[in-house]
Structure formats: structure tokens, C-alpha cells
Short mmCIF file of C-alpha atoms in Angstrom, two decimals:
data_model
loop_
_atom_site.label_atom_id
_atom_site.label_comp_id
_atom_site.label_asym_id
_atom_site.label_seq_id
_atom_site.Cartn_x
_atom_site.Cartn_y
_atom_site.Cartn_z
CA UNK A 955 -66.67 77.09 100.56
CA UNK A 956 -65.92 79.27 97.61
CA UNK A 957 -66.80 77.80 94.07
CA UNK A 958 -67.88 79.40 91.19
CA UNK A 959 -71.31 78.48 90.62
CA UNK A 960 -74.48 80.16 90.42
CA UNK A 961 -77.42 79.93 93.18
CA UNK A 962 -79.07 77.10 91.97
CA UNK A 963 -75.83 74.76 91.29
CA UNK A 964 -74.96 75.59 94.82
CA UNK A 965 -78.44 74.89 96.39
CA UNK A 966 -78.02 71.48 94.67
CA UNK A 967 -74.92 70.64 95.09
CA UNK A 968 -75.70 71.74 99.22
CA UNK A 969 -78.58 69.44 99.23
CA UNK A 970 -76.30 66.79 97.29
CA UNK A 971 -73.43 66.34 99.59
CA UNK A 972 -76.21 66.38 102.70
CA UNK A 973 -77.23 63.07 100.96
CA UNK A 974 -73.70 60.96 102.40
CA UNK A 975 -74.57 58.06 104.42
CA UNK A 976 -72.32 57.72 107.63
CA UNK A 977 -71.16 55.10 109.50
CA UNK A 978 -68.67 55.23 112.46
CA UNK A 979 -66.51 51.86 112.85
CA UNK A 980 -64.56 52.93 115.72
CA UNK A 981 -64.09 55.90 117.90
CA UNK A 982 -61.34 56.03 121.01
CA UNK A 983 -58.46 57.81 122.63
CA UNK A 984 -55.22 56.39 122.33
CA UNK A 985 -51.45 56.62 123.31
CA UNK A 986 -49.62 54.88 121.03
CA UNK A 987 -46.93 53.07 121.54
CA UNK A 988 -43.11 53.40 120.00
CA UNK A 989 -44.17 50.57 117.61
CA UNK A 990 -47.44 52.21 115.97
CA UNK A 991 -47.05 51.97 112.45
CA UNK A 992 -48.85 50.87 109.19
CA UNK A 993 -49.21 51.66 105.35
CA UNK A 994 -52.72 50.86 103.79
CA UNK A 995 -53.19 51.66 100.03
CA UNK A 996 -56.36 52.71 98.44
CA UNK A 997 -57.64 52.67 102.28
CA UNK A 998 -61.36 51.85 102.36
CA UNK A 999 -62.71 54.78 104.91
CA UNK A 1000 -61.70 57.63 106.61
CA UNK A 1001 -59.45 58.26 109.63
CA UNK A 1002 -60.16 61.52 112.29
CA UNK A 1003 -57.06 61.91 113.66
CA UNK A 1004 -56.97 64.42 116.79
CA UNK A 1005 -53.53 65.09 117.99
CA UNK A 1006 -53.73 66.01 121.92
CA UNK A 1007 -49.72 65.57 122.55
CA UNK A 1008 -46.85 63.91 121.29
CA UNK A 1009 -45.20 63.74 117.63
CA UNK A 1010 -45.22 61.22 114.65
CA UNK A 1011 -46.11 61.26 110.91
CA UNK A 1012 -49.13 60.50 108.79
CA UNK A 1013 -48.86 60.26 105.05
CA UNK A 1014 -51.56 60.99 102.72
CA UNK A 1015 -50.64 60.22 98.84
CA UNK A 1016 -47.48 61.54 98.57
CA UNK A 1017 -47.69 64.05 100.98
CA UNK A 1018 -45.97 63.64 104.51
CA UNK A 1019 -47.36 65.49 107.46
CA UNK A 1020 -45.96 66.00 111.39
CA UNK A 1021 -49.20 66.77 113.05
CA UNK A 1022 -49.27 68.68 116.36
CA UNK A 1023 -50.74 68.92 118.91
CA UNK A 1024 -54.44 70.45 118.86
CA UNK A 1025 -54.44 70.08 115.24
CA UNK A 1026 -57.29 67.66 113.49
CA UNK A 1027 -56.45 65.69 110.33
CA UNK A 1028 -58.93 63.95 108.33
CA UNK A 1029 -57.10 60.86 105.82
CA UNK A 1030 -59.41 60.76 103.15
CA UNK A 1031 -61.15 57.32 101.68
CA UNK A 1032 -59.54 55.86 98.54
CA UNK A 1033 -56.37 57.92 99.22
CA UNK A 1034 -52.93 55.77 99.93
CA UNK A 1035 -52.03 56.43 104.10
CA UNK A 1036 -49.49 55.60 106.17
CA UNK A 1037 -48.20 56.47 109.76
CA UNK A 1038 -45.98 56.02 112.34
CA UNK A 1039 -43.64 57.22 115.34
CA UNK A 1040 -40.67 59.65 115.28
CA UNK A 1041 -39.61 59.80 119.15
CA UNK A 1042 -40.70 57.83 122.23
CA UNK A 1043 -42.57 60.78 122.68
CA UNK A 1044 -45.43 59.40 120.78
CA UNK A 1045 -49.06 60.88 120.04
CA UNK A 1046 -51.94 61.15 122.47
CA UNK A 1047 -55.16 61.10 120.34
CA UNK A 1048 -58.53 60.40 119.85
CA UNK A 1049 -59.55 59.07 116.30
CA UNK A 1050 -62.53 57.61 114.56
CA UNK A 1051 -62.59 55.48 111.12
CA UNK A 1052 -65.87 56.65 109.46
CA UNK A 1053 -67.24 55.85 106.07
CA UNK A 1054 -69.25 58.93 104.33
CA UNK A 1055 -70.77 57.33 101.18
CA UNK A 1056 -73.20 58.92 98.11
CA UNK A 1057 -74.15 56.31 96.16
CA UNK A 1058 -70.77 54.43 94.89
CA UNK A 1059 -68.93 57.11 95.47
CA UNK A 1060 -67.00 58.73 98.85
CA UNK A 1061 -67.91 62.08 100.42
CA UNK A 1062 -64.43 63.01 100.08
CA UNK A 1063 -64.02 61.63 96.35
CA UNK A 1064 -66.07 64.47 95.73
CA UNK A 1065 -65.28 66.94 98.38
CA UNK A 1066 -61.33 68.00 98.24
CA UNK A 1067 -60.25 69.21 101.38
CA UNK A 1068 -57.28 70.98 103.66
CA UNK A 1069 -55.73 67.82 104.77
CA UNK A 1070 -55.90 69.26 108.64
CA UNK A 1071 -56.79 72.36 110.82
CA UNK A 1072 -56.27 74.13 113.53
CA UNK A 1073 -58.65 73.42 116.20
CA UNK A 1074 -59.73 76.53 117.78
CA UNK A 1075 -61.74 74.85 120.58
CA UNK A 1076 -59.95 71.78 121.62
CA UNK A 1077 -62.22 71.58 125.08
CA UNK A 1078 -65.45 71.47 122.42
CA UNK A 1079 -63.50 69.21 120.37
CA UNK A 1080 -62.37 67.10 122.51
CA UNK A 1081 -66.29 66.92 124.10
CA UNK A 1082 -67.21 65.81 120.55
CA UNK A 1083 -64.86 62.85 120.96
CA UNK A 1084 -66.30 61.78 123.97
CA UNK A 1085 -69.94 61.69 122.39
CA UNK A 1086 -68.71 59.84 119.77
CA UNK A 1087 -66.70 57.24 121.79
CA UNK A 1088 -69.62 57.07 124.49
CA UNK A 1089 -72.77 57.03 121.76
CA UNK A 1090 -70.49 54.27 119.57
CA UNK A 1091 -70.93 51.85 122.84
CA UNK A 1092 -74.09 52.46 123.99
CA UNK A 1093 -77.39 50.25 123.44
CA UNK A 1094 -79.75 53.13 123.91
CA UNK A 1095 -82.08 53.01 121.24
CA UNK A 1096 -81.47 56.40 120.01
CA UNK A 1097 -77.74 56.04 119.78
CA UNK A 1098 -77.39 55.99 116.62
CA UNK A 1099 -79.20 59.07 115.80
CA UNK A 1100 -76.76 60.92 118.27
CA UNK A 1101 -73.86 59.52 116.33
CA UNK A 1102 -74.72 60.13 113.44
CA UNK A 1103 -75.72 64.27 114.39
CA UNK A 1104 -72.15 64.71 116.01
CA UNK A 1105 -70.70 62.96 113.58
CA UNK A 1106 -71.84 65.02 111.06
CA UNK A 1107 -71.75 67.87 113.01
CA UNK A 1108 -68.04 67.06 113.28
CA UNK A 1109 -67.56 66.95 109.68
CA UNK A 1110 -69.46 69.77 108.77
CA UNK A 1111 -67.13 71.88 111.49
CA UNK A 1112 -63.89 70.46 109.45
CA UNK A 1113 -64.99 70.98 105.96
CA UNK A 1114 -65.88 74.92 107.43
CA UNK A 1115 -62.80 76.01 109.01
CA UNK A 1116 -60.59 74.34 105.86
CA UNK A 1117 -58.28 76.61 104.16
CA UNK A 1118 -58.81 75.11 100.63
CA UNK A 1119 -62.23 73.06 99.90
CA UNK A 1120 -63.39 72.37 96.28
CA UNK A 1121 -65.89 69.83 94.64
CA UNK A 1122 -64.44 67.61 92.50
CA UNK A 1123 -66.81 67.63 89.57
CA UNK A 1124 -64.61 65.27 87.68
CA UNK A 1125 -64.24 61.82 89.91
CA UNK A 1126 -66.29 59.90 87.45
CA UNK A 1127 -67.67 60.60 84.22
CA UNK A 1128 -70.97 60.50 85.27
CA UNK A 1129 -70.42 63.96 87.16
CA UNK A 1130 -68.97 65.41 84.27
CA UNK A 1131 -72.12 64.33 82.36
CA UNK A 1132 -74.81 65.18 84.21
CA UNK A 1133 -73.23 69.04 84.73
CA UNK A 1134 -73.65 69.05 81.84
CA UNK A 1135 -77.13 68.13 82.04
CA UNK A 1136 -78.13 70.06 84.86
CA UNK A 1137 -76.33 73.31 83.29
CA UNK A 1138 -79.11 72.71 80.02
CA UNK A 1139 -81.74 72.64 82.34
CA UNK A 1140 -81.19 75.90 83.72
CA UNK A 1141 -80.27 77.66 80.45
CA UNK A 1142 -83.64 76.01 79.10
CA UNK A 1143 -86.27 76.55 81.70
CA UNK A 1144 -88.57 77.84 79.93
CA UNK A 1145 -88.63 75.22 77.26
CA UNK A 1146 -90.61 71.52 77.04
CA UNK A 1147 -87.25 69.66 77.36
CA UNK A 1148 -87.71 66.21 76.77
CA UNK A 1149 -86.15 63.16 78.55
CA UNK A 1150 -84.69 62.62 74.96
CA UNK A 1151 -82.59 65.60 74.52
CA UNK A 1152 -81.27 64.75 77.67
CA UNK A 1153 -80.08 61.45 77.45
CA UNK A 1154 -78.46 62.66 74.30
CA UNK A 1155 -76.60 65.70 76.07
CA UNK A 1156 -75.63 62.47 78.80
CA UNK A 1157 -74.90 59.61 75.64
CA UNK A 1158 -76.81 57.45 77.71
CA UNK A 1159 -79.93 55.64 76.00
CA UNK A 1160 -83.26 57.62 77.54
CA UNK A 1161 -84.23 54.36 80.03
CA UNK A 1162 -81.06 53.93 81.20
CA UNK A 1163 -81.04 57.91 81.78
CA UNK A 1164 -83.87 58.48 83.84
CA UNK A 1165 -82.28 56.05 86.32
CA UNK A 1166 -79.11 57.39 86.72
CA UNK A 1167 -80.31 60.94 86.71
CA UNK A 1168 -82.33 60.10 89.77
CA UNK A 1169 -79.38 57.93 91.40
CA UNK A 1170 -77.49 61.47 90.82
CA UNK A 1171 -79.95 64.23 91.82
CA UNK A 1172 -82.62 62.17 94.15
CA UNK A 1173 -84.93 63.58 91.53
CA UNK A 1174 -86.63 62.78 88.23
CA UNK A 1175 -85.67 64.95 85.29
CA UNK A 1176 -89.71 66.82 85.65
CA UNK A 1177 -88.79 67.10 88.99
CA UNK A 1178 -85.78 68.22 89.06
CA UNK A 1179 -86.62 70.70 86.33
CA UNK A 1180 -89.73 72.07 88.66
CA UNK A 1181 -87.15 72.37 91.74
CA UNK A 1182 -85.55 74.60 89.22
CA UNK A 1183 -88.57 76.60 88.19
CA UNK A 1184 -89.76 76.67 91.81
CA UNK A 1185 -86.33 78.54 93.00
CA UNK A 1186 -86.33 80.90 89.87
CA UNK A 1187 -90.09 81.56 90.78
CA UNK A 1188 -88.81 82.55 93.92
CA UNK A 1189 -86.30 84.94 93.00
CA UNK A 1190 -89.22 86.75 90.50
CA UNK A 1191 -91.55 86.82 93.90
CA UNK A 1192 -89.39 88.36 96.17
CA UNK A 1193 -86.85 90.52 93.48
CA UNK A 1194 -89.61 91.74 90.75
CA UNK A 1195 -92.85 93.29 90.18
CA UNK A 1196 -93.98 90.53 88.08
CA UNK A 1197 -97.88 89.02 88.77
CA UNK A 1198 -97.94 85.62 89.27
CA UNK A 1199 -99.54 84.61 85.47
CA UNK A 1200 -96.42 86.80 83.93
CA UNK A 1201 -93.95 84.58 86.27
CA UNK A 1202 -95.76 81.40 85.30
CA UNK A 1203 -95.79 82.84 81.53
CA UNK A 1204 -91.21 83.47 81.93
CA UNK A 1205 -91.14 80.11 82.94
CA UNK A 1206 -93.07 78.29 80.37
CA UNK A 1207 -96.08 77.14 82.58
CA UNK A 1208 -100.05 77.43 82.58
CA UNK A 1209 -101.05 79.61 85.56
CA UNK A 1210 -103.09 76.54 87.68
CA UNK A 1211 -99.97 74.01 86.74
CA UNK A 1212 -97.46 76.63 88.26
CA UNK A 1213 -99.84 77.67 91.22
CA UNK A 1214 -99.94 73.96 92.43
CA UNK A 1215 -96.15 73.14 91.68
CA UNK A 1216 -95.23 75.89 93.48
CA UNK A 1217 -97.23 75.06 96.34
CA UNK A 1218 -96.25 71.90 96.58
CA UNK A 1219 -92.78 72.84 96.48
CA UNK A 1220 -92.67 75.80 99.43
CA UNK A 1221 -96.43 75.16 101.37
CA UNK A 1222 -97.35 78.52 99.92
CA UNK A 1223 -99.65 80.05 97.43
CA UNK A 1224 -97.25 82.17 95.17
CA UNK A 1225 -98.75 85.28 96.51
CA UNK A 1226 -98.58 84.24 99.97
CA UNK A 1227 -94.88 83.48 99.46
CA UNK A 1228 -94.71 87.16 98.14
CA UNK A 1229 -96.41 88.56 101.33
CA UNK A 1230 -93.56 87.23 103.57
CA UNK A 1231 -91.40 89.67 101.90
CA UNK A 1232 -91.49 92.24 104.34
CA UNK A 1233 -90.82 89.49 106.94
CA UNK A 1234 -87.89 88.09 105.27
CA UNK A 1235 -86.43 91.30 104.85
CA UNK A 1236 -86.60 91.94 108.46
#
């Protein structure tokens, strides 16, 4: 995924999307007939669409698409989609309708992808429809937790092998606010910046800040701003010659307050996180 961001916006914006909550309605392989067609507006969850033979159409927004075969479209949540038949040579294909939710908002709200690819394994992918379609009808205990790992394994393969993939930092204001936010932070880490100069940068009042900075990040705005010093820490431990007090000093911290943060952050003592150097480099 190319965006331009820095290290840390992409380490929490990686962490961020890992947060979506999936659920799998339905999962199965299907030859449609001549008479398989349908137009659902503002359509409430996605559709997997795996095209194994045949010819139709799907329409996504505006956009009208002839899939073929070996080819895997996802139709996006919220987005208008339609389909239907062209020939009495209709599709063959497995599909799934999946939800991927953070917070209010969908996965793909936020994530802007290729509307399809070309699969490069369909044997693999068509294994990974089988899992699905078994693991959505079994009573195992543990079937869920299978679902859920190929389903996201799934996902994760799509959003990869896309052409075009970009965040959409602008689906509510609340995004646009809080990169705003977060961008402060990291300009500012050195500084005692207080929940009030934050809620200002966000026009939200301070109480009603805190919560919706931790709906946002997972984090509260200390904590977030520690994650922040703990991965610039890192970068000073493993790129510079700095001692640990003058890296505690660059960051704003007393020595014992960064020493524990830190630890509690990675497991490691900052100079035992500076003695896996050689290892890491390896």
C-alpha cells in the first residue's frame, strides 16, 4: 500500500485497520440461473464475488464491470450494487457477504480499493472458499476463530495484490480531526501537551474529547502520546549514539519515568532493547 505518511502514521494506521470486526453472513458456490438479478442501494455489507466460469455484470456506483473468470471482486459496504446475467452462459462462483466494521464506520469506508483482481492461485483460492463455506456450518467450538483467520486472511490477500489502495482520511469529519490531532502530537513530543490544547485543535469540548480520541485510536491521549515516544525511543536506540538519559532528555521525560514506559511498552530495559541490535541487524 503506498501512502505518503511517515513511520509512525503508518504503524498506526496498520494497527488501526487490524481493529475491523468481521462477520461472515453467508459463504457458498453457486450457478446462477438466467434470472439472477438485483439492485440494492447503499447495500449494508460486502459481497466476495469469485468468478470460476461463465459471464454477467456487477455494478458498483456508477461503474459497470464484466467479471471473468478467475478474477475476485469485492462490492464494497455503503456503495450502490447491482448485478445480473448477459447469456445463458451464466457465472459459476463462490461468494460470501461479510461485514468488516471499526467502530460506526466500514473497513472499506476507509480503505479504497481496486474494485477486483486477478487471482494468481485460483486452486488456493478456491481452498479458501471451501474453509469458509465448511467453517460457516460447522458447530465446532473453534469455528469461529477459523473463520474469522481465513477470512481475514482473505482480505488481507485482496487489499495486497490491488492495483490502487488508499485510506480515505476524509469519510467523516472526525478523521479529518483527529489527523490533525495525531499530526500535533508528533510535531510536539517533547512538550507537556495537555488534553486542552487538544480538544481545541479537535473543537470538541475536553470530556467529550478524551472519549472520542480513545473510540478513534484504542488509546488515551497519555497513551497514545507514550506509544509515540516509545517508537521514537526506538529509532534513537537502534539509529544513534545517544545514552539512554540524553534520549529520555529529546523526548521530554525524567530518566526512571522513561525507563519504565519504555519497558512497559517493548518488555525491555532501554539498553537491553539496544543490545538486540546486532541481532536485528542479522
Amino acid at each position: 500500500m503506498k501512502t505518503d505518511m511517515n513511520e509512525s502514521q503508518r504503524t498506526f494506521w496498520k494497527k488501526y485497520i487490524a481493529k475491523a470486526k468481521l462477520d461472515l453472513s453467508y459463504a457458498a458456490y453457486t450457478k446462477v440461473t438466467r434470472a439472477w438479478q438485483d439492485e440494492n442501494d447503499a447495500c449494508p455489507f460486502n459481497r466476495l464475488y469469485y468468478i470460476r466460469e461463465g459471464e454477467g455484470y456487477v455494478r458498483i456506483g456508477d461503474r459497470t464491470y464484466y467479471p471473468k473468470p478467475d478474477e475476485l471482486y469485492l462490492l464494497p459496504a455503503g456503495s450502490d450494487q447491482a448485478y445480473g446475467t448477459i447469456s445463458e452462459h451464466t457465472f459459476g462462483k463462490y461468494w460470501a457477504h461479510f461485514t468488516a466494521k471499526i467502530g460506526d464506520l466500514d473497513l472499506f469506508q476507509i480503505l479504497q480499493t481496486s474494485p477486483f483482481i486477478k487471482v494468481k492461485d485460483p486452486d488456493a483460492l478456491q481452498s479458501t472458499f471451501e474453509q469458509l463455506i465448511t467453517y460457516r456450518q460447522s458447530d465446532e467450538l473453534t469455528s469461529e476463530f477459523r473463520l474469522n483467520a481465513v477470512l481475514m486472511t482473505c482480505i488481507a490477500d485482496f487489499i495486497d495484490q490491488c492495483d490502487k489502495v488508499k485510506l480515505n482520511l476524509a469519510s467523516t469529519p472526525t478523521f479529518e480531526k483527529m489527523n490533525s490531532v495525531l499530526l500535533y502530537m508528533e510535531q510536539h513530543l517533547a512538550e507537556n501537551v495537555s488534553v486542552d490544547t487538544l480538544s481545541r485543535i479537535a473543537h470538541y469540548h475536553p470530556n467529550y474529547f478524551i472519549n472520542a480520541f480513545k473510540q478513534f485510536t484504542g488509546y488515551s491521549p497519555i497513551q497514545y502520546m507514550n506509544h509515540l515516544r516509545c517508537e521514537k525511543a526506538k529509532d534513537y536506540l537502534m539509529m544513534t549514539d545517544l545514552n539512554v538519559s540524553q534520549i529520555a532528555d529529546t523526548l521530554g521525560m525524567e530518566l526512571s519515568y522513561f525507563s519504565r514506559m519504555f519497558r512497559e511498552h517493548t518488555g525491555f530495559k532501554p539498553t537491553a532493547f539496544r543490545d538486540l541490535k546486532p541481532q536485528l541487524g542479522e
